[in-house]
Amino acid sequence: DVKVTQSSRYLVKRTGEKVFLECVQDMDHENMFWYRQDPGLGLRLIYFSYDVKMKEKGDIPEGYSVSREKKERFSLILESASTNQTSMYLCASSSPLGLDSPLHFGNGTRLTVT
Amino acid sequence: KNEVEQSPQNLTAQEGEFITINCSYSVGISALHWLQQHPGGGIVSLFMLSSGKKKHGRLIATINIQEKHSSLHITASHPRDSAVYICAVRSMYSGGGADGLTFGKGTHLIIQP
């Protein structure tokens, strides 16, 4: 079974802090994704990566950056956290077997910025 | 942009009932995903389909490409089926998000004992 592990389930940070959200997958997947989920808005893509050191902006990248130094790890960075970044953050991975391989999600990190 | 609509938004049913959740989209797709999210946040991929019908245990997913519509059915529903069910589509041409996927807002299902 594919396992996608997010380092924290709950996180509380102060405005202006630098925040790191870590995601690790154990299935050698090329593709990794960061989404945020807000009530009434559904899942929105922040950044994704198709390979080590590669990154692509998603639909809402402002205020975020990412790092993919190793294939199994994809980190989301909030350079200076703001209250409008309070949200549920979900990491996902998929294999490159065609565009439509299933997504495997982590359990999510609920981030509160005060 | 592909518009994905799910109905109903909220559904409360009694244990044992047959459940149907619907997903419609506006632009041709290459695949449709059904996802399940339990309270606490983790999301599980239930089905990925591009035509016809798939079955896994008490869950059945169907898709009608011509009508741009998919349904997720749960037979003999149980309280443990209570979750948010999310439909996501990959547009055949441009029309999805940056990763090609467009997500519905989800259907919140509660099965009462």
CSV table of N, CA, C and O in Angstrom, one decimal, chain A residues 25-99:
chain,number,residue,atom,x,y,z
A,25,GLN,N,6.6,10.2,0.6
A,25,GLN,CA,5.9,9.1,0.1
A,25,GLN,C,6.8,7.9,-0.1
A,25,GLN,O,8.0,8.2,-0.4
A,26,ASP,N,6.3,6.7,0.0
A,26,ASP,CA,7.2,5.5,0.0
A,26,ASP,C,7.1,4.6,-1.2
A,26,ASP,O,7.5,3.5,-1.2
A,27,MET,N,6.5,5.2,-2.3
A,27,MET,CA,6.3,4.3,-3.4
A,27,MET,C,7.0,4.8,-4.7
A,27,MET,O,6.7,4.4,-5.8
A,28,ASP,N,8.0,5.6,-4.5
A,28,ASP,CA,8.9,6.0,-5.6
A,28,ASP,C,8.1,6.7,-6.7
A,28,ASP,O,8.4,6.6,-7.9
A,29,HIS,N,7.1,7.4,-6.3
A,29,HIS,CA,6.2,8.2,-7.2
A,29,HIS,C,7.0,9.4,-7.7
A,29,HIS,O,7.6,10.1,-7.0
A,30,GLU,N,6.9,9.6,-9.0
A,30,GLU,CA,7.5,10.8,-9.6
A,30,GLU,C,6.6,12.1,-9.3
A,30,GLU,O,7.2,13.1,-9.0
A,31,ASN,N,5.3,12.0,-9.3
A,31,ASN,CA,4.5,13.1,-9.2
A,31,ASN,C,4.1,13.4,-7.7
A,31,ASN,O,3.6,12.5,-7.0
A,32,MET,N,4.2,14.6,-7.3
A,32,MET,CA,3.8,15.0,-5.9
A,32,MET,C,3.1,16.3,-6.0
A,32,MET,O,3.4,17.2,-6.9
A,33,PHE,N,2.1,16.5,-5.2
A,33,PHE,CA,1.2,17.7,-5.2
A,33,PHE,C,1.0,18.3,-3.8
A,33,PHE,O,0.9,17.5,-2.9
A,34,TRP,N,0.8,19.5,-3.8
A,34,TRP,CA,0.3,20.2,-2.5
A,34,TRP,C,-1.0,20.9,-2.9
A,34,TRP,O,-1.1,21.7,-3.8
A,35,TYR,N,-2.1,20.6,-2.1
A,35,TYR,CA,-3.4,21.2,-2.2
A,35,TYR,C,-3.8,21.9,-0.9
A,35,TYR,O,-3.3,21.5,0.2
A,36,ARG,N,-4.6,22.9,-1.0
A,36,ARG,CA,-5.3,23.4,0.2
A,36,ARG,C,-6.8,23.2,0.0
A,36,ARG,O,-7.3,23.2,-1.1
A,37,GLN,N,-7.4,23.0,1.2
A,37,GLN,CA,-8.9,22.7,1.1
A,37,GLN,C,-9.6,23.7,2.1
A,37,GLN,O,-9.3,23.7,3.3
A,38,ASP,N,-10.5,24.4,1.6
A,38,ASP,CA,-11.3,25.4,2.4
A,38,ASP,C,-12.7,25.1,2.2
A,38,ASP,O,-13.2,24.8,1.1
A,39,PRO,N,-13.5,25.4,3.2
A,39,PRO,CA,-15.0,25.1,3.1
A,39,PRO,C,-15.6,25.9,2.0
A,39,PRO,O,-15.3,27.1,1.8
A,40,GLY,N,-16.4,25.2,1.2
A,40,GLY,CA,-17.1,25.9,0.1
A,40,GLY,C,-16.2,26.1,-1.2
A,40,GLY,O,-16.8,26.5,-2.2
A,41,LEU,N,-14.9,25.8,-1.1
A,41,LEU,CA,-14.0,26.0,-2.3
A,41,LEU,C,-13.5,24.7,-2.8
A,41,LEU,O,-12.9,24.7,-3.9
A,42,GLY,N,-13.5,23.6,-2.1
A,42,GLY,CA,-13.0,22.4,-2.6
A,42,GLY,C,-11.5,22.4,-2.5
A,42,GLY,O,-10.8,23.3,-1.9
A,43,LEU,N,-10.9,21.5,-3.2
A,43,LEU,CA,-9.4,21.3,-3.2
A,43,LEU,C,-8.8,22.3,-4.3
A,43,LEU,O,-9.3,22.3,-5.4
A,44,ARG,N,-7.8,23.0,-3.9
A,44,ARG,CA,-7.1,23.9,-4.9
A,44,ARG,C,-5.6,23.6,-4.9
A,44,ARG,O,-5.0,23.4,-3.8
A,45,LEU,N,-5.1,23.5,-6.1
A,45,LEU,CA,-3.7,23.1,-6.2
A,45,LEU,C,-2.7,24.3,-6.0
A,45,LEU,O,-2.9,25.3,-6.6
A,46,ILE,N,-1.8,24.1,-5.1
A,46,ILE,CA,-0.8,25.1,-4.8
A,46,ILE,C,0.4,25.0,-5.7
A,46,ILE,O,0.8,25.9,-6.4
A,47,TYR,N,1.1,23.9,-5.6
A,47,TYR,CA,2.3,23.6,-6.4
A,47,TYR,C,2.3,22.1,-6.7
A,47,TYR,O,1.7,21.3,-6.0
A,48,PHE,N,3.0,21.7,-7.7
A,48,PHE,CA,3.2,20.3,-8.0
A,48,PHE,C,4.6,20.1,-8.6
A,48,PHE,O,5.3,21.0,-9.0
A,49,SER,N,5.0,18.8,-8.6
A,49,SER,CA,6.4,18.5,-9.0
A,49,SER,C,6.3,17.1,-9.7
A,49,SER,O,5.7,16.2,-9.3
A,50,TYR,N,7.0,17.1,-10.9
A,50,TYR,CA,7.0,15.8,-11.7
A,50,TYR,C,8.3,15.1,-11.6
A,50,TYR,O,8.5,14.0,-12.1
A,51,ASP,N,9.3,15.7,-10.8
A,51,ASP,CA,10.6,15.0,-10.7
A,51,ASP,C,11.4,15.8,-9.6
A,51,ASP,O,11.0,16.9,-9.3
A,52,VAL,N,12.5,15.2,-9.2
A,52,VAL,CA,13.4,15.9,-8.3
A,52,VAL,C,13.8,17.2,-8.8
A,52,VAL,O,14.1,17.3,-10.0
A,53,LYS,N,13.8,18.2,-8.0
A,53,LYS,CA,14.2,19.5,-8.3
A,53,LYS,C,13.3,20.2,-9.3
A,53,LYS,O,13.6,21.4,-9.7
A,54,MET,N,12.3,19.6,-9.7
A,54,MET,CA,11.3,20.3,-10.6
A,54,MET,C,10.1,20.7,-9.9
A,54,MET,O,9.6,20.0,-9.0
A,55,LYS,N,9.6,21.9,-10.2
A,55,LYS,CA,8.4,22.4,-9.6
A,55,LYS,C,7.6,23.2,-10.6
A,55,LYS,O,8.1,23.8,-11.4
A,56,GLU,N,6.3,23.1,-10.4
A,56,GLU,CA,5.4,23.9,-11.3
A,56,GLU,C,4.3,24.6,-10.4
A,56,GLU,O,3.8,24.0,-9.5
A,57,LYS,N,4.0,25.8,-10.8
A,57,LYS,CA,3.0,26.5,-10.0
A,57,LYS,C,1.6,25.9,-10.3
A,57,LYS,O,1.3,25.5,-11.4
A,58,GLY,N,0.9,25.8,-9.3
A,58,GLY,CA,-0.5,25.4,-9.4
A,58,GLY,C,-1.4,26.6,-9.6
A,58,GLY,O,-1.0,27.6,-10.2
A,59,ASP,N,-2.6,26.5,-9.1
A,59,ASP,CA,-3.6,27.5,-9.4
A,59,ASP,C,-3.5,28.7,-8.3
A,59,ASP,O,-3.9,29.8,-8.6
A,60,ILE,N,-2.9,28.4,-7.2
A,60,ILE,CA,-2.9,29.5,-6.1
A,60,ILE,C,-1.5,29.4,-5.4
A,60,ILE,O,-1.4,29.2,-4.3
A,61,PRO,N,-0.4,29.7,-6.2
A,61,PRO,CA,0.9,29.6,-5.6
A,61,PRO,C,1.4,30.8,-4.8
A,61,PRO,O,2.4,30.7,-4.0
A,62,GLU,N,0.6,31.9,-4.8
A,62,GLU,CA,1.1,33.1,-4.1
A,62,GLU,C,1.2,32.9,-2.6
A,62,GLU,O,0.3,32.4,-2.0
A,63,GLY,N,2.4,33.3,-2.1
A,63,GLY,CA,2.6,33.2,-0.7
A,63,GLY,C,3.2,31.9,-0.3
A,63,GLY,O,3.5,31.6,0.9
A,64,TYR,N,3.5,31.0,-1.3
A,64,TYR,CA,4.0,29.7,-1.0
A,64,TYR,C,5.2,29.4,-1.9
A,64,TYR,O,5.4,30.0,-2.9
A,65,SER,N,6.1,28.5,-1.4
A,65,SER,CA,7.1,28.0,-2.3
A,65,SER,C,7.3,26.5,-1.9
A,65,SER,O,6.7,26.0,-1.0
A,66,VAL,N,8.0,25.8,-2.7
A,66,VAL,CA,8.2,24.3,-2.5
A,66,VAL,C,9.6,23.9,-2.7
A,66,VAL,O,10.4,24.6,-3.3
A,67,SER,N,9.9,22.7,-2.2
A,67,SER,CA,11.3,22.2,-2.4
A,67,SER,C,11.1,20.7,-2.6
A,67,SER,O,10.4,20.0,-1.9
A,68,ARG,N,11.9,20.2,-3.6
A,68,ARG,CA,11.9,18.7,-3.8
A,68,ARG,C,13.4,18.4,-4.1
A,68,ARG,O,13.8,18.2,-5.3
A,69,GLU,N,14.1,18.1,-3.1
A,69,GLU,CA,15.5,17.7,-3.2
A,69,GLU,C,15.7,16.2,-3.3
A,69,GLU,O,16.7,15.8,-3.9
A,70,LYS,N,14.7,15.5,-2.8
A,70,LYS,CA,14.8,14.0,-2.9
A,70,LYS,C,13.4,13.6,-3.5
A,70,LYS,O,12.4,14.2,-3.2
A,71,LYS,N,13.4,12.5,-4.2
A,71,LYS,CA,12.2,12.0,-4.9
A,71,LYS,C,11.1,11.8,-3.9
A,71,LYS,O,9.9,12.0,-4.2
A,72,GLU,N,11.4,11.3,-2.7
A,72,GLU,CA,10.3,10.9,-1.8
A,72,GLU,C,9.7,12.0,-1.0
A,72,GLU,O,8.8,11.9,-0.3
A,73,ARG,N,10.4,13.2,-1.0
A,73,ARG,CA,10.0,14.3,-0.1
A,73,ARG,C,9.7,15.5,-0.9
A,73,ARG,O,10.4,16.0,-1.7
A,74,PHE,N,8.5,16.1,-0.5
A,74,PHE,CA,8.1,17.4,-1.1
A,74,PHE,C,7.6,18.3,0.0
A,74,PHE,O,6.7,18.0,0.7
A,75,SER,N,8.3,19.4,0.1
A,75,SER,CA,8.0,20.3,1.2
A,75,SER,C,7.3,21.6,0.7
A,75,SER,O,7.6,22.1,-0.4
A,76,LEU,N,6.3,22.0,1.5
A,76,LEU,CA,5.6,23.3,1.2
A,76,LEU,C,6.1,24.3,2.2
A,76,LEU,O,6.1,24.0,3.4
A,77,ILE,N,6.4,25.5,1.7
A,77,ILE,CA,7.0,26.5,2.6
A,77,ILE,C,6.1,27.8,2.5
A,77,ILE,O,5.8,28.2,1.4
A,78,LEU,N,5.7,28.2,3.7
A,78,LEU,CA,5.1,29.5,3.8
A,78,LEU,C,6.1,30.5,4.3
A,78,LEU,O,6.5,30.4,5.4
A,79,GLU,N,6.6,31.4,3.4
A,79,GLU,CA,7.7,32.2,3.7
A,79,GLU,C,7.4,33.2,4.9
A,79,GLU,O,8.2,33.4,5.8
A,80,SER,N,6.2,33.7,5.0
A,80,SER,CA,5.7,34.6,6.0
A,80,SER,C,4.2,34.4,6.2
A,80,SER,O,3.4,34.9,5.5
A,81,ALA,N,3.9,33.5,7.2
A,81,ALA,CA,2.5,33.0,7.3
A,81,ALA,C,1.6,34.2,7.6
A,81,ALA,O,1.9,35.1,8.3
A,82,SER,N,0.4,34.1,7.0
A,82,SER,CA,-0.6,35.1,7.2
A,82,SER,C,-1.9,34.4,7.6
A,82,SER,O,-2.1,33.2,7.3
A,83,THR,N,-2.8,35.1,8.2
A,83,THR,CA,-4.1,34.5,8.7
A,83,THR,C,-4.9,33.9,7.5
A,83,THR,O,-5.6,32.9,7.7
A,84,ASN,N,-4.8,34.4,6.3
A,84,ASN,CA,-5.6,33.8,5.2
A,84,ASN,C,-5.0,32.5,4.7
A,84,ASN,O,-5.5,31.9,3.7
A,85,GLN,N,-3.9,32.1,5.3
A,85,GLN,CA,-3.3,30.8,5.0
A,85,GLN,C,-3.7,29.7,6.0
A,85,GLN,O,-3.3,28.6,5.9
A,86,THR,N,-4.6,30.1,6.9
A,86,THR,CA,-5.2,29.1,7.8
A,86,THR,C,-6.1,28.2,6.9
A,86,THR,O,-7.0,28.7,6.2
A,87,SER,N,-5.8,26.9,6.9
A,87,SER,CA,-6.5,26.0,6.0
A,87,SER,C,-6.1,24.6,6.3
A,87,SER,O,-5.2,24.3,7.2
A,88,MET,N,-6.7,23.6,5.6
A,88,MET,CA,-6.2,22.2,5.6
A,88,MET,C,-5.3,22.0,4.4
A,88,MET,O,-5.7,22.4,3.3
A,89,TYR,N,-4.1,21.5,4.6
A,89,TYR,CA,-3.2,21.3,3.6
A,89,TYR,C,-3.0,19.8,3.3
A,89,TYR,O,-2.8,19.0,4.3
A,90,LEU,N,-3.2,19.4,2.1
A,90,LEU,CA,-3.1,18.0,1.7
A,90,LEU,C,-2.0,17.8,0.7
A,90,LEU,O,-2.0,18.4,-0.3
A,91,CYS,N,-1.2,16.8,0.9
A,91,CYS,CA,-0.2,16.3,0.0
A,91,CYS,C,-0.7,15.1,-0.7
A,91,CYS,O,-1.4,14.3,-0.1
A,92,ALA,N,-0.3,14.9,-2.0
A,92,ALA,CA,-0.7,13.8,-2.7
A,92,ALA,C,0.5,13.3,-3.6
A,92,ALA,O,1.3,14.1,-4.0
A,93,SER,N,0.5,12.1,-4.0
A,93,SER,CA,1.5,11.6,-5.0
A,93,SER,C,0.8,10.7,-6.0
A,93,SER,O,-0.3,10.1,-5.7
A,94,SER,N,1.4,10.5,-7.1
A,94,SER,CA,0.9,9.6,-8.1
A,94,SER,C,2.0,9.1,-9.0
A,94,SER,O,3.1,9.8,-9.1
A,95,SER,N,1.9,7.9,-9.6
A,95,SER,CA,2.9,7.4,-10.5
A,95,SER,C,2.7,8.0,-11.9
A,95,SER,O,1.6,8.6,-12.1
A,96,PRO,N,3.7,7.9,-12.7
A,96,PRO,CA,3.6,8.6,-14.0
A,96,PRO,C,3.0,7.6,-15.1
A,96,PRO,O,3.2,7.9,-16.2
A,97,LEU,N,2.2,6.6,-14.6
A,97,LEU,CA,1.6,5.7,-15.6
A,97,LEU,C,0.4,6.4,-16.3
A,97,LEU,O,-0.7,6.1,-16.0
A,98,GLY,N,0.7,7.2,-17.2
A,98,GLY,CA,-0.4,8.0,-17.8
A,98,GLY,C,-0.8,9.1,-16.9
A,98,GLY,O,-0.5,9.0,-15.7
A,99,LEU,N,-1.5,10.0,-17.4
A,99,LEU,CA,-2.0,11.2,-16.6
A,99,LEU,C,-3.0,10.7,-15.6
A,99,LEU,O,-3.2,11.5,-14.6
